[in-house]
Amino acid sequence: MRILLVGDIVGAPGRAWFAEVARRLTAEGRIHAIIANAENAAGGSGLTAALANELCAAGATLLTLGDHTWGQRGFDTEIGGLRRVVRPANFPEGTPGAVAAVAETALGPIAVVSVVGQVFMAPADNPFHAVTRALREVPANVPVFVDVHAEATSEKIAMGHWLDGRVACVFGTHTHVQTSDATLLPGGTAYITDLGMTGPARSVIGRKFEPVLKKFTTGIPARFDVAEGPSKLEGAIVELPRGARFPTSIEAVRYVQEG
């Protein structure tokens, strides 16, 4: 089984390019399942039920979220009905939404869990303890993929080693910048610090240049609208033998739209 992991999908450009790449790779038989971070899918901040269904119809098997989970008004009343979407497991107790999800594929089930980091991020419960609790909700022998939505690379690397030998894959999201450290850890877990971004290639992590530069050069707040133009899809492909708990490889990938 080849699973495509997709970095943060940003706005309409990211959704459109995700759909095109996902359909092409699936039709060509190059991937069998897709796990994507969708916390920026709705206008650059948050998700809606309609857009979650759109992404799943385009090929997403499972969707993860992050610190912008509640970026769209009313999503807290929708998330409970989305069986293929998980919110970070270390949000406060009682927060709506699933902390683990299992999906059937043609080559067997896979599961996903998500946590947000604590370093340079908004307050959240301890992700190391939260992920351990969330893993108890996944049936034994189902390969688990863990999205660590965090700012600090050190926190993501530490989580990779914390979970090494317990889950199939640990991948980082949030920075929108792809890292070059895709590897298999000593215990067999596939790991990459950050998948990168799916959205406008000519941008500041998906946003228009002008308002971002204004904020950096003047300190004056500005609205960071999603950029336009050709997009890129960044992520990784993990190869997982049928019936196995651990992958045989992980490779970073990037698909750039012409134009």
C-alpha angles and dihedrals in degrees: 000000000000114000120194114213112201126205121229110314108224121205129302095322091054093047093050095049092044090055093049096048094042094052093046096049092045093048090050091052092240095125134029103190139015131212113188136179107232104174092116097039097106108068090318096303127070136336139263130211090247092054092044089056090046092054092047090050088052091055111282112141096188133006130209131198138200144184092331093056091122096041092118121063114247097016090117088069093047105045095074090067095051107093095181097051126084128192122207110292093220096062111116119290111272095032110141121249137059122287093201134027134187124204130189118229132183088262100042141292126309130186136207135204128181136200135175122226127246100213113093089348137106114280115285138156120274106291095205094059093037094055091051090054092046092052089062088068092062118086115248117269094022109126109243127210116199123203112205104196100195144136101218117074090205091059092050093048091048090051090051091057092041089059099034109131092013102073136031097238143002116198131175129224138171106072093074089218117110117230127214099224104095105152148142110254121223093264093052101261116137113231143186125167096220132002094204126222142311108212145063110000095203099061147081099272090319100321132106114270099230102063092041092052090047091055093046095046101039107019089231113138116247137180109259103216121190112264125240135224134062117353138212131214114214127184142098140274118226122197113213121179116231110273094008126125095207132051129241095215148002124201130182113234137191128190115191124198116231120238 
